[in-house]
Coordinates of C-alpha atoms in Angstrom, one line a residue:
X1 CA 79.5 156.6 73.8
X2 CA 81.7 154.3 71.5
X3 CA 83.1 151.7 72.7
X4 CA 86.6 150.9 72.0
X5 CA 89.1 148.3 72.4
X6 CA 93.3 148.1 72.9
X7 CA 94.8 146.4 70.8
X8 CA 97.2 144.6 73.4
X9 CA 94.2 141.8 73.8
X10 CA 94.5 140.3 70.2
X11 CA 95.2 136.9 69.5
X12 CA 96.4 135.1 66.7
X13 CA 96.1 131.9 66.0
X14 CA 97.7 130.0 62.9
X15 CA 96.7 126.0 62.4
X16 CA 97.7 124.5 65.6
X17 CA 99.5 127.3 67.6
X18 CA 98.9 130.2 69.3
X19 CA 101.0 133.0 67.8
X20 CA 100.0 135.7 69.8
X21 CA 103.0 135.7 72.1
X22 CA 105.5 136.5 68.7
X23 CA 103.4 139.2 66.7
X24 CA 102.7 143.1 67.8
X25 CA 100.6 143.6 64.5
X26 CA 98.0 141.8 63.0
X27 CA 95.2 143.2 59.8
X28 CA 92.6 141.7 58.0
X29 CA 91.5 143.1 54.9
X30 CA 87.9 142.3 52.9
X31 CA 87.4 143.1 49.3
X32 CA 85.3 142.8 46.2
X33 CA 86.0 143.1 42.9
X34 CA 83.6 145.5 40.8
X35 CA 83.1 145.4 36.9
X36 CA 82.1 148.8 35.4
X37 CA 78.5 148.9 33.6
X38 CA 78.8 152.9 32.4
X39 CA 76.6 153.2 29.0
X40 CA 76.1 155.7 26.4
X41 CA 74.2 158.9 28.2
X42 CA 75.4 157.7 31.9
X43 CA 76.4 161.3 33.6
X44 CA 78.2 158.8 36.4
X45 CA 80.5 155.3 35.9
X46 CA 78.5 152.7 37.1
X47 CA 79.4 149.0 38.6
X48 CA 77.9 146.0 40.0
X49 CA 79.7 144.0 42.5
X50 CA 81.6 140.7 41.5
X51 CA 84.0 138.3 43.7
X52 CA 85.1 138.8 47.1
X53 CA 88.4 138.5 48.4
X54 CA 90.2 138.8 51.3
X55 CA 94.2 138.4 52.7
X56 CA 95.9 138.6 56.7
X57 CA 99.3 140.3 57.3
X58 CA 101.0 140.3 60.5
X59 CA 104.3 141.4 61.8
X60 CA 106.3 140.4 64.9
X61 CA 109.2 138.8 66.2
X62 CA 111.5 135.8 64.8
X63 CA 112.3 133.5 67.0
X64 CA 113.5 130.0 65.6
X65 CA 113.3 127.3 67.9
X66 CA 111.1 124.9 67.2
X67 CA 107.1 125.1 67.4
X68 CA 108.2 129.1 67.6
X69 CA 107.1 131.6 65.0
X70 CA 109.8 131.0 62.1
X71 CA 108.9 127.4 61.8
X72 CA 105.5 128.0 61.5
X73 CA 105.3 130.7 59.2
X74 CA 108.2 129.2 57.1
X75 CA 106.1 125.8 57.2
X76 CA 103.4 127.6 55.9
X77 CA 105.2 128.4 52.5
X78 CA 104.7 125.3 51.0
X79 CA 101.2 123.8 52.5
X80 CA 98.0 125.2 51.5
X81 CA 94.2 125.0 53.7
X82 CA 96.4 127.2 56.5
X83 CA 93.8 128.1 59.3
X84 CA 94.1 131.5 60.3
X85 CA 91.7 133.5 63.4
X86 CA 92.1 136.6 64.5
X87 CA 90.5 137.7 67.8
X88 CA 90.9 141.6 67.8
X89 CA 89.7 141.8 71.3
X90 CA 91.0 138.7 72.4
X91 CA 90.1 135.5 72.9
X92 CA 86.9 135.7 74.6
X93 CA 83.8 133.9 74.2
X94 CA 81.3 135.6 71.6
X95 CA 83.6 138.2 70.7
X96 CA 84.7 139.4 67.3
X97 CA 86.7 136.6 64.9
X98 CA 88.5 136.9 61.4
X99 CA 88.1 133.4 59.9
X100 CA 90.2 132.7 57.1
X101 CA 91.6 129.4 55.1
X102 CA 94.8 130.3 53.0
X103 CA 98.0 130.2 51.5
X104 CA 100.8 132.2 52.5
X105 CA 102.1 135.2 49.8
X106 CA 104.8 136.4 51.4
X107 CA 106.8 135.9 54.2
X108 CA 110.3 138.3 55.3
X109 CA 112.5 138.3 57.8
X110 CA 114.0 141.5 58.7
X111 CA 117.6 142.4 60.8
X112 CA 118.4 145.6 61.7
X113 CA 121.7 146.2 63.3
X114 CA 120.4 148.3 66.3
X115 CA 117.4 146.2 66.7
X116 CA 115.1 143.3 67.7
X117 CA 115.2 140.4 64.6
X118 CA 111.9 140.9 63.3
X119 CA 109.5 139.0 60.8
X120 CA 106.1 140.0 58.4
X121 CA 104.4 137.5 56.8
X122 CA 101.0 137.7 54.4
X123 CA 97.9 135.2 54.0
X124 CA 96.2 134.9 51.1
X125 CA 92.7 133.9 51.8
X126 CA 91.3 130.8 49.9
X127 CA 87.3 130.4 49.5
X128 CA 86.8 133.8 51.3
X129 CA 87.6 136.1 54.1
X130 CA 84.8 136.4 56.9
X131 CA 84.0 138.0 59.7
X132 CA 82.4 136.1 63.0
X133 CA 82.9 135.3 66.9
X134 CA 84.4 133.4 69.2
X135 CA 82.5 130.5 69.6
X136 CA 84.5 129.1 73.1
X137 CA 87.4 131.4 74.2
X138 CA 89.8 129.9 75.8
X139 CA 88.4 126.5 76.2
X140 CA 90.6 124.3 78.3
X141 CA 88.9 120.5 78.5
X142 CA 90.1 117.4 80.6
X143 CA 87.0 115.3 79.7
X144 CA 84.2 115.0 77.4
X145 CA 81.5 117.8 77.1
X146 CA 79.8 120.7 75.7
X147 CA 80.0 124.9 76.0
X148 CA 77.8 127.0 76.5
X149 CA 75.6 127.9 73.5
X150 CA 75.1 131.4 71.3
X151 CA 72.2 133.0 70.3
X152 CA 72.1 134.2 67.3
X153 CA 68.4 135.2 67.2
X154 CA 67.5 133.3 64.1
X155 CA 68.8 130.7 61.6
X156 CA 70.8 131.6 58.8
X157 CA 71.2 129.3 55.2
X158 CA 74.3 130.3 54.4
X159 CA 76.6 127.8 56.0
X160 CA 79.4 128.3 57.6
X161 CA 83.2 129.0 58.0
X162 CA 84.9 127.4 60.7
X163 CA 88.4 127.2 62.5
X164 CA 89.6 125.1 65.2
X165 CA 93.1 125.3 67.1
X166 CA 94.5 122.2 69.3
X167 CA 96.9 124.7 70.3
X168 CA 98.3 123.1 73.2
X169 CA 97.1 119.1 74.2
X170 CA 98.7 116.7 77.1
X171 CA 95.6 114.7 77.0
X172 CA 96.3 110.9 76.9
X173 CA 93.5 110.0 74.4
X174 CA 92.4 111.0 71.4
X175 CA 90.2 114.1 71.0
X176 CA 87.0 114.8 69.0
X177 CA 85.3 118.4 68.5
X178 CA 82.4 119.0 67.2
X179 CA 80.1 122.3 66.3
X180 CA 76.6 121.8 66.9
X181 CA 73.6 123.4 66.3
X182 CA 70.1 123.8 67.9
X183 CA 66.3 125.2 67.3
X184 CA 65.6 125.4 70.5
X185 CA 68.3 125.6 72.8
X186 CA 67.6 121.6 74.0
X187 CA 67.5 119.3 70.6
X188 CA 71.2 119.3 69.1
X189 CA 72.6 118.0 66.3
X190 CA 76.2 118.2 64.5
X191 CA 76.8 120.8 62.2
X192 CA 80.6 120.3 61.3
X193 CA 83.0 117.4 62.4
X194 CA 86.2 118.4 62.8
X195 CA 89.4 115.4 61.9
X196 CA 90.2 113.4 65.3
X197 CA 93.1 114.7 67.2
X198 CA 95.4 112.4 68.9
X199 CA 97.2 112.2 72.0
X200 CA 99.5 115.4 73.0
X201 CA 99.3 116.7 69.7
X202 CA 98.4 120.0 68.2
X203 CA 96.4 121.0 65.2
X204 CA 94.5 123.2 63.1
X205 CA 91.6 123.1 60.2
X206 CA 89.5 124.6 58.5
X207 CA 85.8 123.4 57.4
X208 CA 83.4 125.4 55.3
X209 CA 79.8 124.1 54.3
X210 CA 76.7 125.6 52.7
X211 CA 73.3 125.3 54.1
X212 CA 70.9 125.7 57.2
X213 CA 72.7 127.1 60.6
X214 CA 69.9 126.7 63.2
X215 CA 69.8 130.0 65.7
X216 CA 71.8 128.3 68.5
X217 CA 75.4 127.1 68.3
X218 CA 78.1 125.3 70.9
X219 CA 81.3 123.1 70.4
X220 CA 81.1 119.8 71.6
X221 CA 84.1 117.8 73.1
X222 CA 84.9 114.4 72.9
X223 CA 88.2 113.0 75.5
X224 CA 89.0 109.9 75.1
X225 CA 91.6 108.3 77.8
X226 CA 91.8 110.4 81.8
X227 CA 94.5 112.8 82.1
X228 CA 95.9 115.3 80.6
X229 CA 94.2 118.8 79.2
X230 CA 93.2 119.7 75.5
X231 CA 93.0 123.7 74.9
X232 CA 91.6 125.4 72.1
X233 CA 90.6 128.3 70.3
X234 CA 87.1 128.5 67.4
X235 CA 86.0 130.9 65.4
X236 CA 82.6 130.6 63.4
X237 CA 81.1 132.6 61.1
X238 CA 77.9 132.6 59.3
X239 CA 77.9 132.6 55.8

């Protein structure tokens, strides 16, 4: 039997928030450009398959205080290396992730007089869109250490694509996270270092690298100072 998933779960998370509490609609779309190689005597247009591409829309509510969705879609208009995830069936350990780095296209604000002030906004993806998991779900730390790992049944050489979300942080110290990768389920070593996070802040990158993922994967935390929690959101893909 299929199984299928409500869309109420999704989350959406955009650099260092967590946006799922403004938007009702969220879409990811994958595509590759094709260049025609038809020849004299073909009965049938052939192609072969060029770049990929990739862009995020999503549609919700406006709501203009601050650290609320207009200021950080409208912040987005002038920045570029935007983290974008989208957890389709939430944000849950090992399930599915859109990982995307990008530049906002668009972004419109909508007010109808009989309804709620509403707001669409579109993501153009920048070195790819990809699909992957969620390597930690809702991870909420108040001191230094590591989550589970993921089997992924073998290594890949691909690389990569990465996104992590500080999305909400009243830790005293500063905070390192690391994604690490493993043989064997017992030797670690880094994989990708994300920038250090200080105290009570928020934030979100991206990282991308090429190269040898070993089978296993799990984030690593680093808390510096003793009270206070760090919560965040990552999602991996392999290249």
């Amino acid at each position: 039997m299929p199984t299928f998933r409500h869309g109420k779960h999704t989350a959406v998370f955009i650099n260092g928030t967590n946006m799922s509490a403004f938007l009702n609609s969220a879409s990811s779309t994958m595509a590759i450009e094709t260049a025609e190689t038809t020849t004299f005597g073909d009965q049938d247009k052939t192609y072969i398959t060029g770049l990929s591409d990739g862009t995020v829309s999503m549609s919700g509510f406006f709501d203009s205080t601050a650290g609320a969705s207009d200021a950080v879609l409208s912040g987005m208009i002038a920045t570029e290396d935007n983290a974008v995830s989208i957890f389709p069936e939430g944000n849950t350990i090992t399930r599915p992730a859109t990982v995307v780095n990008g530049q906002m296209t668009t972004y419109d604000i909508s007010s109808p007089v009989g309804d709620v002030v509403a707001l669409s906004a579109e993501v153009q993806a920048d070195g790819g869109l990809f699909y992957g998991f969620d390597l930690v779900g809702a991870d909420v730390r108040t001191s230094t250490g590591n989550t589970a790992s993921q089997d992924n049944a073998a290594g890949t050489t691909g690389g990569v694509a990465v996104n992590l979300h500080i999305h909400a942080n009243t830790h005293d110290g500063t905070t390192i996270v690391k994604v690490q990768h493993s043989a064997d389920d017992a030797t670690w070593v880094d994989l990708v270092t994300f920038s250090t996070v200080g105290a009570a802040t928020t934030a979100g990158e991206n990282i991308a690298i090429s190269g040898t993922v070993n089978r296993y994967l799990r984030a690593s935390y680093t808390l510096a100072g003793s009270t206070g929690s760090v919560s965040s959101a990552i999602a991996l893909a392999r290249r």
